[in-house]
CSV table of N, CA and C in Angstrom, one decimal:
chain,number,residue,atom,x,y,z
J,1,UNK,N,0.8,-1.2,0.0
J,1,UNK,CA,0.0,0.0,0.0
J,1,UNK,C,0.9,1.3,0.0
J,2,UNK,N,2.1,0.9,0.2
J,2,UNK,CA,3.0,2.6,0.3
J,2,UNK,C,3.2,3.0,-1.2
J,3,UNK,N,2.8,2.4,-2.1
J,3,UNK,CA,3.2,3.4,-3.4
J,3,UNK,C,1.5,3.7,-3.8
J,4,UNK,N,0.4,3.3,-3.1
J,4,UNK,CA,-0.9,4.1,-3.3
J,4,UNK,C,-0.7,5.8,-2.9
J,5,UNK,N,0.0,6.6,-2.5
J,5,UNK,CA,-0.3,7.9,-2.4
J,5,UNK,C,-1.1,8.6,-1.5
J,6,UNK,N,-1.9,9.2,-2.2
J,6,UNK,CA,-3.0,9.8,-1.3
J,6,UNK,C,-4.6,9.3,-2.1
J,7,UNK,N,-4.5,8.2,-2.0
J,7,UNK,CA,-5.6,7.9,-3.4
J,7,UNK,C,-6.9,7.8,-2.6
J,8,UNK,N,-8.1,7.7,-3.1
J,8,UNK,CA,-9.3,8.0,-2.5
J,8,UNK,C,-9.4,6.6,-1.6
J,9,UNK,N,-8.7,5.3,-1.7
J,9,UNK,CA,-9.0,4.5,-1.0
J,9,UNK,C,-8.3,4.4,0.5
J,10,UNK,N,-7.0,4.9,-0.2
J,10,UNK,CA,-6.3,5.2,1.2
J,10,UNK,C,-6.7,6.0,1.9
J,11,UNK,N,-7.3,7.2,1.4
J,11,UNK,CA,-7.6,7.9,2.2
J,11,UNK,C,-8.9,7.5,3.2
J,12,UNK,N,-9.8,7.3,2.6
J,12,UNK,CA,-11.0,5.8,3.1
J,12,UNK,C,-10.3,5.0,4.4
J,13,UNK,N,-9.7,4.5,4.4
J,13,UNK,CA,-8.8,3.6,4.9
J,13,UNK,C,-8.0,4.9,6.4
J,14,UNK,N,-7.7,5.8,6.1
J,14,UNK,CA,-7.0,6.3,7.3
J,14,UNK,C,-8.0,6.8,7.6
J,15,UNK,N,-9.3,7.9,7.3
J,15,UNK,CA,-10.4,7.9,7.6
J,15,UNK,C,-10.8,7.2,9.1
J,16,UNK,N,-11.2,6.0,8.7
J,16,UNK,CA,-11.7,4.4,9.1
J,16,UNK,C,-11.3,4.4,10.1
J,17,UNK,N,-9.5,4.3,10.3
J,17,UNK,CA,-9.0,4.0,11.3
J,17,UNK,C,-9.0,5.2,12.6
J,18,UNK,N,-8.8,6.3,11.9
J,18,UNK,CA,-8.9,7.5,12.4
J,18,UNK,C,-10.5,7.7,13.8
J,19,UNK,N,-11.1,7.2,12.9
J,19,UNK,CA,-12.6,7.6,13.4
J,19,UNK,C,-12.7,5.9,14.4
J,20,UNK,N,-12.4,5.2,14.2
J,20,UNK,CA,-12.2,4.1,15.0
J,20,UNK,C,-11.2,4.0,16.6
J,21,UNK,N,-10.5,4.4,16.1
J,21,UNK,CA,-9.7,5.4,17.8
J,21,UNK,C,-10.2,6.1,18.4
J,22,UNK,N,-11.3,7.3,17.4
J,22,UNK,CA,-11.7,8.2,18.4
J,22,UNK,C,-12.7,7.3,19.6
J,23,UNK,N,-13.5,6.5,18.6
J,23,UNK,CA,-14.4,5.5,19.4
J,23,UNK,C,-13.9,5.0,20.7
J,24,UNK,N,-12.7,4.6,20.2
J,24,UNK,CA,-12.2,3.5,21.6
J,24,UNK,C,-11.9,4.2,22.7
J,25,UNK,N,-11.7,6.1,22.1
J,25,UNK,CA,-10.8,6.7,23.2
J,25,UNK,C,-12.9,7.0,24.0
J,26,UNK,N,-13.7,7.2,23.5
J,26,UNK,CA,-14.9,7.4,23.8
J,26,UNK,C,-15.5,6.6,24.7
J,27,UNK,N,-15.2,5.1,24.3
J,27,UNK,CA,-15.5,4.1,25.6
J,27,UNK,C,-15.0,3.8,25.9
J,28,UNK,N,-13.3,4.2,26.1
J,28,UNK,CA,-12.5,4.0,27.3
J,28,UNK,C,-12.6,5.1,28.6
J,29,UNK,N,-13.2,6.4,28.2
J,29,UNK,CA,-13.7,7.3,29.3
J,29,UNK,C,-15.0,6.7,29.8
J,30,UNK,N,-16.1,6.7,28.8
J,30,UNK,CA,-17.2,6.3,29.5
J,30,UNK,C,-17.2,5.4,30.3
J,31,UNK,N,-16.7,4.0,29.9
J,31,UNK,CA,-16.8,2.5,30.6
J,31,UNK,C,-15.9,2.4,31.3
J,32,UNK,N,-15.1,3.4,31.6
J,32,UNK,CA,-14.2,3.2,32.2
J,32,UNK,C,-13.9,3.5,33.7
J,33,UNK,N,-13.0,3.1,34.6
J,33,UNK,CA,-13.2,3.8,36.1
J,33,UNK,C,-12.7,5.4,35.9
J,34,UNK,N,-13.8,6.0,36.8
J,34,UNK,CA,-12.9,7.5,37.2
J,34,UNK,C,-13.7,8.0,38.3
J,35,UNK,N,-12.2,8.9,39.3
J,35,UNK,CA,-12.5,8.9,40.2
J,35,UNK,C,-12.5,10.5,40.1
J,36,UNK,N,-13.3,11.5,41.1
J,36,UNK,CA,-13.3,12.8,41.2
J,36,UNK,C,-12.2,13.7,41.2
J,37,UNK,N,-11.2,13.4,41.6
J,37,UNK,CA,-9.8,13.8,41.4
J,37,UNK,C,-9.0,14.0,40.2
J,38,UNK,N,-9.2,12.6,39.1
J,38,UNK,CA,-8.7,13.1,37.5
J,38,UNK,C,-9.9,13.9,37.2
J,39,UNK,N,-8.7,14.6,35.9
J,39,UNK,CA,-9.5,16.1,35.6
J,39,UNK,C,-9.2,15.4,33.9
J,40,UNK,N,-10.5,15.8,33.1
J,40,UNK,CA,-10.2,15.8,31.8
J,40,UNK,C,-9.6,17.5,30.8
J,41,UNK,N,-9.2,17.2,30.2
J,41,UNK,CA,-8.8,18.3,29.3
J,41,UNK,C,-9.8,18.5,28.1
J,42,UNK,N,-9.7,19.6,27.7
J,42,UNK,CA,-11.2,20.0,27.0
J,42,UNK,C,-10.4,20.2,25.7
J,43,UNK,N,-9.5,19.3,25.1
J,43,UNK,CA,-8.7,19.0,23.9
J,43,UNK,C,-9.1,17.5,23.4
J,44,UNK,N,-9.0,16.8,24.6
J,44,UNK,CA,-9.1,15.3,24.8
J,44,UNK,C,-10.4,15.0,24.4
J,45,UNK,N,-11.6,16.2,25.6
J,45,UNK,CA,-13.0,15.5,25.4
J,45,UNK,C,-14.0,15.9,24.0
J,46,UNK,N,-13.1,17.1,23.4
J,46,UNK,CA,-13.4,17.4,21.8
J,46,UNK,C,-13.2,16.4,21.2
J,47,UNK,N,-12.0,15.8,21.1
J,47,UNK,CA,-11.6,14.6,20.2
J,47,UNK,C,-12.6,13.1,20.3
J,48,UNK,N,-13.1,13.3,21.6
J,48,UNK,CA,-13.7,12.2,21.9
J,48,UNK,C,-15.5,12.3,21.4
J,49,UNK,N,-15.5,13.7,21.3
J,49,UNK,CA,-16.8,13.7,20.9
J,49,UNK,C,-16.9,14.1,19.4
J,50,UNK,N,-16.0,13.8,18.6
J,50,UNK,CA,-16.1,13.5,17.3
J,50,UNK,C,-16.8,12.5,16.8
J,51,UNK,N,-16.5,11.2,17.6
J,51,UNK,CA,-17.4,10.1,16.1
J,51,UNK,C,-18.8,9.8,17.2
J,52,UNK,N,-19.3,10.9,18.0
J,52,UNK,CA,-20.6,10.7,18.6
J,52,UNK,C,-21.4,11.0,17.5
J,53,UNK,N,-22.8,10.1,17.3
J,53,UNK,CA,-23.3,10.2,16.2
J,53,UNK,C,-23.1,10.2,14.3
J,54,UNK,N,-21.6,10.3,14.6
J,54,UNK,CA,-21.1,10.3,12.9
J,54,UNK,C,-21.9,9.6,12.0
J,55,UNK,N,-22.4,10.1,11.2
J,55,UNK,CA,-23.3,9.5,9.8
J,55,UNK,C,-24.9,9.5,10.6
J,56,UNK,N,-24.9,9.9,11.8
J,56,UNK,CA,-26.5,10.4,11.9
J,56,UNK,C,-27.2,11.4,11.8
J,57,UNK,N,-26.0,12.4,11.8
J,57,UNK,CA,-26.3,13.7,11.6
J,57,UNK,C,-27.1,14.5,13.3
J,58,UNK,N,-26.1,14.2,14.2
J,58,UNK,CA,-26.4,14.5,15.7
J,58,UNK,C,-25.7,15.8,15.8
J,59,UNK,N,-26.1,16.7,16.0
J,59,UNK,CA,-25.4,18.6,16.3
J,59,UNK,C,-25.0,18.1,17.9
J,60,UNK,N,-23.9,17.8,18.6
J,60,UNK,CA,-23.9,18.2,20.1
J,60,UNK,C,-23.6,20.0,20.0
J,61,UNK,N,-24.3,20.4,21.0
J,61,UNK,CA,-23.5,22.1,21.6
J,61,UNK,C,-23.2,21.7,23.0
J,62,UNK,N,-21.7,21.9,23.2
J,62,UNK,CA,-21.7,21.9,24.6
J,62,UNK,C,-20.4,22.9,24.7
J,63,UNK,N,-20.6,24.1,25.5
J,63,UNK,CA,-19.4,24.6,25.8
J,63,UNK,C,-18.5,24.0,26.7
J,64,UNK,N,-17.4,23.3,26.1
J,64,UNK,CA,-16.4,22.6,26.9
J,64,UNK,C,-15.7,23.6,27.7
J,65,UNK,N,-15.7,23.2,29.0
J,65,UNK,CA,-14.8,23.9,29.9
J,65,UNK,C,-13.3,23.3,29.9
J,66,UNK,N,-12.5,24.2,30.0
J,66,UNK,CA,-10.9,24.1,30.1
J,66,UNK,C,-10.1,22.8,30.3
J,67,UNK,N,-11.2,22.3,31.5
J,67,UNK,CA,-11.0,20.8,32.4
J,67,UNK,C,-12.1,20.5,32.8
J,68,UNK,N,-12.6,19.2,33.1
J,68,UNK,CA,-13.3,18.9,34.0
J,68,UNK,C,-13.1,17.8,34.6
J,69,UNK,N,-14.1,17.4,35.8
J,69,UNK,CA,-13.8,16.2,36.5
J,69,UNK,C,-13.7,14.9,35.8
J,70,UNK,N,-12.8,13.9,35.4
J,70,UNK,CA,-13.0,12.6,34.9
J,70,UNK,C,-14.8,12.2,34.6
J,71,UNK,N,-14.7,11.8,36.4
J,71,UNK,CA,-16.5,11.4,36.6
J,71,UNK,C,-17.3,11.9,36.2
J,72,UNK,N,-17.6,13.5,36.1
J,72,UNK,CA,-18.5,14.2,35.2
J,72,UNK,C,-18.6,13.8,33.7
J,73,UNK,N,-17.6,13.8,33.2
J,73,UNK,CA,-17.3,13.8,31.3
J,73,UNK,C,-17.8,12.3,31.5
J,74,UNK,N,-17.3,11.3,32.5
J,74,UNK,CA,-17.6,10.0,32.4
J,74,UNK,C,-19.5,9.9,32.0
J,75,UNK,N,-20.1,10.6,33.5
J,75,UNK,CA,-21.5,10.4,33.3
J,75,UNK,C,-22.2,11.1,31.9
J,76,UNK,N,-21.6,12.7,31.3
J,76,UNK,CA,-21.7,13.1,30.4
J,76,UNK,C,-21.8,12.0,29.2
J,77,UNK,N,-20.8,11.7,29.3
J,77,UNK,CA,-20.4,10.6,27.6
J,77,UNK,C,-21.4,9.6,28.0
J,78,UNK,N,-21.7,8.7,28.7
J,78,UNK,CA,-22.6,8.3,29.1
J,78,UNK,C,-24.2,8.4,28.4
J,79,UNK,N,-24.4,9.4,29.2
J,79,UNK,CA,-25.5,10.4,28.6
J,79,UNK,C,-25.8,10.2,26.7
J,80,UNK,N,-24.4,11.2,26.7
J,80,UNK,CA,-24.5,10.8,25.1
J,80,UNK,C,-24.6,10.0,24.4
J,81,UNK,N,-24.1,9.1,25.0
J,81,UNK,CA,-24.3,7.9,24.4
J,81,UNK,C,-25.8,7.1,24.6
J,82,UNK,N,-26.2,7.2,25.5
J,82,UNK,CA,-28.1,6.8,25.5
J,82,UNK,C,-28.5,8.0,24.3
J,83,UNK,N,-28.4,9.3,24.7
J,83,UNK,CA,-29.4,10.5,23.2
J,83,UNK,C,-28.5,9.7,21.9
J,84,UNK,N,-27.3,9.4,21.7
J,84,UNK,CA,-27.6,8.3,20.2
J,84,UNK,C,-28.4,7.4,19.7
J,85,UNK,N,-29.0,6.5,21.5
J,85,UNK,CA,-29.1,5.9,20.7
J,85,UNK,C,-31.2,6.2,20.7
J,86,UNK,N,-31.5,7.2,20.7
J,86,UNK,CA,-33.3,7.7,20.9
J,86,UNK,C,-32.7,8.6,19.3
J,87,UNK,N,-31.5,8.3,19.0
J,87,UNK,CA,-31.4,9.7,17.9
J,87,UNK,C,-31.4,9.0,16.6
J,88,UNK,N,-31.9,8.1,15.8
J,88,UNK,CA,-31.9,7.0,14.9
J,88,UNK,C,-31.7,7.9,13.4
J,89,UNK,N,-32.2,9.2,13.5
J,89,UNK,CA,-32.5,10.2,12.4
J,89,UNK,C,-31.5,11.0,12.7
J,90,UNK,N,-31.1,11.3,13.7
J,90,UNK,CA,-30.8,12.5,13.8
J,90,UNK,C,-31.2,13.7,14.9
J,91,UNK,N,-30.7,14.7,15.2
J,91,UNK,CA,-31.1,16.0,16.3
J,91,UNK,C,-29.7,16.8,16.5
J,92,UNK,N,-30.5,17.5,17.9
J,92,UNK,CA,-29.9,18.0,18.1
J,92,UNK,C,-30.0,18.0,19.6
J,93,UNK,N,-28.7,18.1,20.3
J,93,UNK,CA,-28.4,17.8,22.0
J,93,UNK,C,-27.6,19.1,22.4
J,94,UNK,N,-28.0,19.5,23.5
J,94,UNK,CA,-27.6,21.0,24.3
J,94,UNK,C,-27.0,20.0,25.5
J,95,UNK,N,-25.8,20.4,25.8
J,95,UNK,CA,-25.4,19.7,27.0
J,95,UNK,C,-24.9,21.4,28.2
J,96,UNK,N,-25.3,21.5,29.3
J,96,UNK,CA,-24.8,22.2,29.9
J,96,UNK,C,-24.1,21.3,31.2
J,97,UNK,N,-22.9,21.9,31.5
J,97,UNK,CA,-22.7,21.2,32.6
J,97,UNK,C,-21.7,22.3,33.7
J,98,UNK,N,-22.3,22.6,34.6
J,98,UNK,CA,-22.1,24.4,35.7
J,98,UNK,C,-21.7,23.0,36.9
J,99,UNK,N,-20.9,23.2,37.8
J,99,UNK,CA,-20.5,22.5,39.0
J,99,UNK,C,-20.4,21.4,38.9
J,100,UNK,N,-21.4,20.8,39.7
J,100,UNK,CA,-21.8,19.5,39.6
J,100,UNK,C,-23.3,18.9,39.0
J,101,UNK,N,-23.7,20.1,38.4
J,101,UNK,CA,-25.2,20.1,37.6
J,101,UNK,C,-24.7,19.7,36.1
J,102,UNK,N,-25.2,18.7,35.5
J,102,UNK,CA,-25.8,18.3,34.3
J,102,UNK,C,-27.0,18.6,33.8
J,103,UNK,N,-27.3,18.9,32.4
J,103,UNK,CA,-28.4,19.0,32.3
J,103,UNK,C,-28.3,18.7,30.8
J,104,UNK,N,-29.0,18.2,29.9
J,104,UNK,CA,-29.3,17.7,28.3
J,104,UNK,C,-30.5,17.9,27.8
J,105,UNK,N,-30.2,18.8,26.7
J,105,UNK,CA,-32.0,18.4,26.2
J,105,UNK,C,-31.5,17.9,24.7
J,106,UNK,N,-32.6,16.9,24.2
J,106,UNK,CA,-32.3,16.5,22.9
J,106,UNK,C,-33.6,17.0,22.5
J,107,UNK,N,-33.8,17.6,21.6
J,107,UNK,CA,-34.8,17.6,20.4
J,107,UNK,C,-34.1,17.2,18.9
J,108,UNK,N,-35.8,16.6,18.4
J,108,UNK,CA,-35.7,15.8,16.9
J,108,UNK,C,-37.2,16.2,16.4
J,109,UNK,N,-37.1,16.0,15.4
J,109,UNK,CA,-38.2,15.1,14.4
J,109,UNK,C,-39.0,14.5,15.3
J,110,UNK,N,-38.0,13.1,15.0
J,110,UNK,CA,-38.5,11.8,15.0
J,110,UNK,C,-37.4,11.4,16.5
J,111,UNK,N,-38.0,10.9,17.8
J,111,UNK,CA,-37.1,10.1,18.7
J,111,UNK,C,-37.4,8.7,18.7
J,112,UNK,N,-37.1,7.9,19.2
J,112,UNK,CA,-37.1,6.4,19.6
J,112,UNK,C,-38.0,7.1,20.9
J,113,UNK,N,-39.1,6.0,21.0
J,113,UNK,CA,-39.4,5.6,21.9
J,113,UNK,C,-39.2,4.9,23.7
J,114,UNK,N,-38.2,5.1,24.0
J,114,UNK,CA,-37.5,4.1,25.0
J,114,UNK,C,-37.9,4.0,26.6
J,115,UNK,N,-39.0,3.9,26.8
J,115,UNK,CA,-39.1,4.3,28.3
J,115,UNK,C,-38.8,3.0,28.8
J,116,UNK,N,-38.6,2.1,28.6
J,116,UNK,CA,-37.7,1.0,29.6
J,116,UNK,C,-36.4,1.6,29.8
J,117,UNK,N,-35.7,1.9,28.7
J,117,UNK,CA,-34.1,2.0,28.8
J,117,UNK,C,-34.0,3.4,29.8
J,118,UNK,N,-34.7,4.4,29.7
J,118,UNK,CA,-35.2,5.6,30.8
J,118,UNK,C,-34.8,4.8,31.9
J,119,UNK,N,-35.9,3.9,31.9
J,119,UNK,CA,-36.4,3.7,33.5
J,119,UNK,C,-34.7,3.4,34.1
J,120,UNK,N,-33.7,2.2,33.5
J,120,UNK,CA,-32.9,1.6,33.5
J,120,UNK,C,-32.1,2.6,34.1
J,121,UNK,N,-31.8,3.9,33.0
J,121,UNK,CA,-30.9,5.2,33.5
J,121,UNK,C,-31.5,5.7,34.4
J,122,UNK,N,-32.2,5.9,35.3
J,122,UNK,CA,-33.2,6.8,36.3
J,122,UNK,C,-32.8,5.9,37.8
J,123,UNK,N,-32.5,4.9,37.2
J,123,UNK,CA,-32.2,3.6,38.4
J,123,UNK,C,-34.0,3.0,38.9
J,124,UNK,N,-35.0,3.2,37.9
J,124,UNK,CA,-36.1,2.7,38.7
J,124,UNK,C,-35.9,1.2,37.9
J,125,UNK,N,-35.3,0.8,37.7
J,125,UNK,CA,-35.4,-0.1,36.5
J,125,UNK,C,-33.9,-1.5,37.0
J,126,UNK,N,-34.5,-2.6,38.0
J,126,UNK,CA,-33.0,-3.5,37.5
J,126,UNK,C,-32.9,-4.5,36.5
J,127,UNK,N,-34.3,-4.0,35.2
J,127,UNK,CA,-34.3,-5.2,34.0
J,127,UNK,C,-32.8,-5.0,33.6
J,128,UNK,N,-32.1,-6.7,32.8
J,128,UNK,CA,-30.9,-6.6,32.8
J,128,UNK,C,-30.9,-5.7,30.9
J,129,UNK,N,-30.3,-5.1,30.6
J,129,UNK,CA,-30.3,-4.6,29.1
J,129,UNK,C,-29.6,-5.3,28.0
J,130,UNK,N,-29.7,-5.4,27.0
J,130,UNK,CA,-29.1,-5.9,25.7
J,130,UNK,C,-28.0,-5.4,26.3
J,131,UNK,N,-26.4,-6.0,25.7
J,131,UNK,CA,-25.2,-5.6,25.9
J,131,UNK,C,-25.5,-4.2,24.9
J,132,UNK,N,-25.7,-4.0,23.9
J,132,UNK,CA,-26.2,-2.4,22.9
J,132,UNK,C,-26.9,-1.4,23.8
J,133,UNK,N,-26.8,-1.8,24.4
J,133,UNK,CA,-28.2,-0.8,25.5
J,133,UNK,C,-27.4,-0.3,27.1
J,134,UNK,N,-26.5,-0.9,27.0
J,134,UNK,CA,-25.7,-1.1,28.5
J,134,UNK,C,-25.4,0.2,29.5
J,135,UNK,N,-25.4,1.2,28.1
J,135,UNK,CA,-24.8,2.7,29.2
J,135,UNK,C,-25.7,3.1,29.2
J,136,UNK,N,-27.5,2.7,29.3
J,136,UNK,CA,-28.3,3.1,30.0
J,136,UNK,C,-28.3,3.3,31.4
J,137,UNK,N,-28.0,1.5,32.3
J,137,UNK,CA,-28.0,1.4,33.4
J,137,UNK,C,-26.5,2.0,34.2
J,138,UNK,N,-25.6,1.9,33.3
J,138,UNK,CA,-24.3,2.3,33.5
J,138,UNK,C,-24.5,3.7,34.0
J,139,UNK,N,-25.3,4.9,33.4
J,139,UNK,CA,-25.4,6.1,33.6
J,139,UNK,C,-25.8,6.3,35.0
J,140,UNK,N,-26.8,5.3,35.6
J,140,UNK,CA,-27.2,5.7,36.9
J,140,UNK,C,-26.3,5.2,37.9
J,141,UNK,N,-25.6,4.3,37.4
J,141,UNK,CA,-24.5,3.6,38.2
J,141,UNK,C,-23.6,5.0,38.3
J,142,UNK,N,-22.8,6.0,37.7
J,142,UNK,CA,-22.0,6.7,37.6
J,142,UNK,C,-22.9,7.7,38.4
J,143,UNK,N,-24.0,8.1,37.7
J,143,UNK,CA,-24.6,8.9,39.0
J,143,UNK,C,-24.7,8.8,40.5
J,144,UNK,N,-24.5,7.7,40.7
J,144,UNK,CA,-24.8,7.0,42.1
J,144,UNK,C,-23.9,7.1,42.6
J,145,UNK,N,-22.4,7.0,41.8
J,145,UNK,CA,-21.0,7.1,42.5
J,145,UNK,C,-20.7,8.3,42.9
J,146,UNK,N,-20.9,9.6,42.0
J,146,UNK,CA,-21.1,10.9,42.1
J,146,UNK,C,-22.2,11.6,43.3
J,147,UNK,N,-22.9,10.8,43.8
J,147,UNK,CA,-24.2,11.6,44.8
J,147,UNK,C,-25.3,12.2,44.0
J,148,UNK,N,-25.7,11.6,42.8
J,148,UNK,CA,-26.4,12.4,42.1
J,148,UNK,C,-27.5,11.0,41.5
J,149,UNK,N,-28.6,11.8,41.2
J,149,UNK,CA,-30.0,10.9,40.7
J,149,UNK,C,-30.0,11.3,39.2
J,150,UNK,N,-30.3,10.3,37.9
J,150,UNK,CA,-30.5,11.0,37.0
J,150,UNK,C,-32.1,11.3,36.6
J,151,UNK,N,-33.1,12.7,36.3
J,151,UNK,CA,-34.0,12.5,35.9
J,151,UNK,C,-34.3,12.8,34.5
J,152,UNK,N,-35.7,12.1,33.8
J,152,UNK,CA,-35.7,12.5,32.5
J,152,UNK,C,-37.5,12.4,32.3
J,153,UNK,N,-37.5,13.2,31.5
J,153,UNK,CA,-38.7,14.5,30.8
J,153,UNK,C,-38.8,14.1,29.7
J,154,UNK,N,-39.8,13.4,29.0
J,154,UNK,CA,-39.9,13.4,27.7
J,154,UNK,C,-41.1,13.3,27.3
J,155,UNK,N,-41.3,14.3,25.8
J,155,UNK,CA,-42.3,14.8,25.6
J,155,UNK,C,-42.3,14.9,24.2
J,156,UNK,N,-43.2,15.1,23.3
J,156,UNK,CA,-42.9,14.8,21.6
J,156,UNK,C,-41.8,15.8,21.1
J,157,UNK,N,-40.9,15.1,20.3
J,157,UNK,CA,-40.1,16.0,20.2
J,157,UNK,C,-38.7,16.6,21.0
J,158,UNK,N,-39.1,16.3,21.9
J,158,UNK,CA,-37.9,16.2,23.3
J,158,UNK,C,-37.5,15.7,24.5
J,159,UNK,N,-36.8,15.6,24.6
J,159,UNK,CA,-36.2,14.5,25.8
J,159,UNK,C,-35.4,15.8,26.9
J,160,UNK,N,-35.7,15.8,28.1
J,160,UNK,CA,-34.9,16.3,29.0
J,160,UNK,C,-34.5,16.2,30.0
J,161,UNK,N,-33.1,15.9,30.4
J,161,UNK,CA,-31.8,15.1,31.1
J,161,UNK,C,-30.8,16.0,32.5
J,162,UNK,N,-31.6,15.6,33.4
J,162,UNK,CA,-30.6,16.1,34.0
J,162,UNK,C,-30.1,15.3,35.3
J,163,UNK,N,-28.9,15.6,36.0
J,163,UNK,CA,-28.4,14.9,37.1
J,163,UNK,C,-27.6,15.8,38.0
C-alpha cells in the first residue's frame, strides 16, 4: 500500500481507522473507572466527541470547559451515548454542565421511543439490558457514584436530562 499515495482509498482507509480510535478513546472514558480527582482536558474530550453520532447527523452544543472532573465527562459521555441511541435520524443535543449540575436536552423530528431503557438510567429499573443498550444502566451507576440521581422529561419532540 506505500506506493498508493494519497488515493481515494487510502484515504478511506485512514479515515476508518482514524474515526475508530476516536471510538475507543470514547469508551474507554465512558466505561471506564474515574475517580473525582482526575480532571479531563477540553482538547481530549473534543476529540472524543467527534465520532458521537457520525453518519446520523447529531449537532452536540456543549461549551467545553478548560478541564473537568474525569467522573462528570464519564456520566456526560454516558448520557451521550443513551441521546444516540433515541437519535436514529438524527437531532440536536444542548449539554450544559455548571459544578456538579448536568443537564441535556435532545430535540428531533423523529425520537425512539425508549421508556424502559429511561427507567434503567433513572435507576427505577433493575431489568438486565441488551449488551447495545448497557450505558443506559451504567449512567445511573456513575450517578450514584457521584451523589447524584439522573431524571428525564420526555415529551414529543424532546427529551430532557438532568443529574
Amino acid at each position: 500500500m506505500s506506493g498508493m499515495g494519497n488515493s481515494p482509498e487510502l484515504m478511506l482507509i485512514t479515515e476508518s481507522v482514524e474515526n475508530a480510535n476516536a471510538r475507543i478513546r470514547l469508551f474507554r472514558v465512558a466505561f471506564g473507572a474515574a475517580s473525582p480527582e482526575q480532571r479531563i482536558a477540553r482538547a481530549e474530550l473534543t476529540e472524543i466527541l467527534r465520532p458521537i453520532g457520525q453518519g446520523r447527523k447529531i449537532e452536540i452544543d456543549w461549551a467545553l470547559p478548560a478541564d473537568m472532573p474525569r467522573d462528570t465527562a464519564r456520566l456526560v459521555l454516558l448520557l451521550l451515548l443513551c441521546c444516540e441511541t433515541v437519535l436514529p435520524f438524527g437531532g440536536q443535543v444542548a449539554v450544559e454542565t455548571e459544578a456538579q449540575r448536568i443537564a441535556i436536552v435532545v430535540t428531533a423530528e423523529r425520537l425512539r421511543d425508549l421508556p424502559d431503557l429511561w427507567q434503567q438510567a433513572t435507576g427505577e429499573s433493575n431489568e438486565m439490558p441488551q449488551a447495545s443498550e448497557i450505558h443506559f444502566p451504567l449512567a445511573a451507576h456513575a450517578a450514584a457514584e457521584m451523589g447524584a440521581r439522573i431524571s428525564v422529561m420526555q415529551e414529543e419532540g424532546r427529551i430532557a436530562i438532568s443529574a
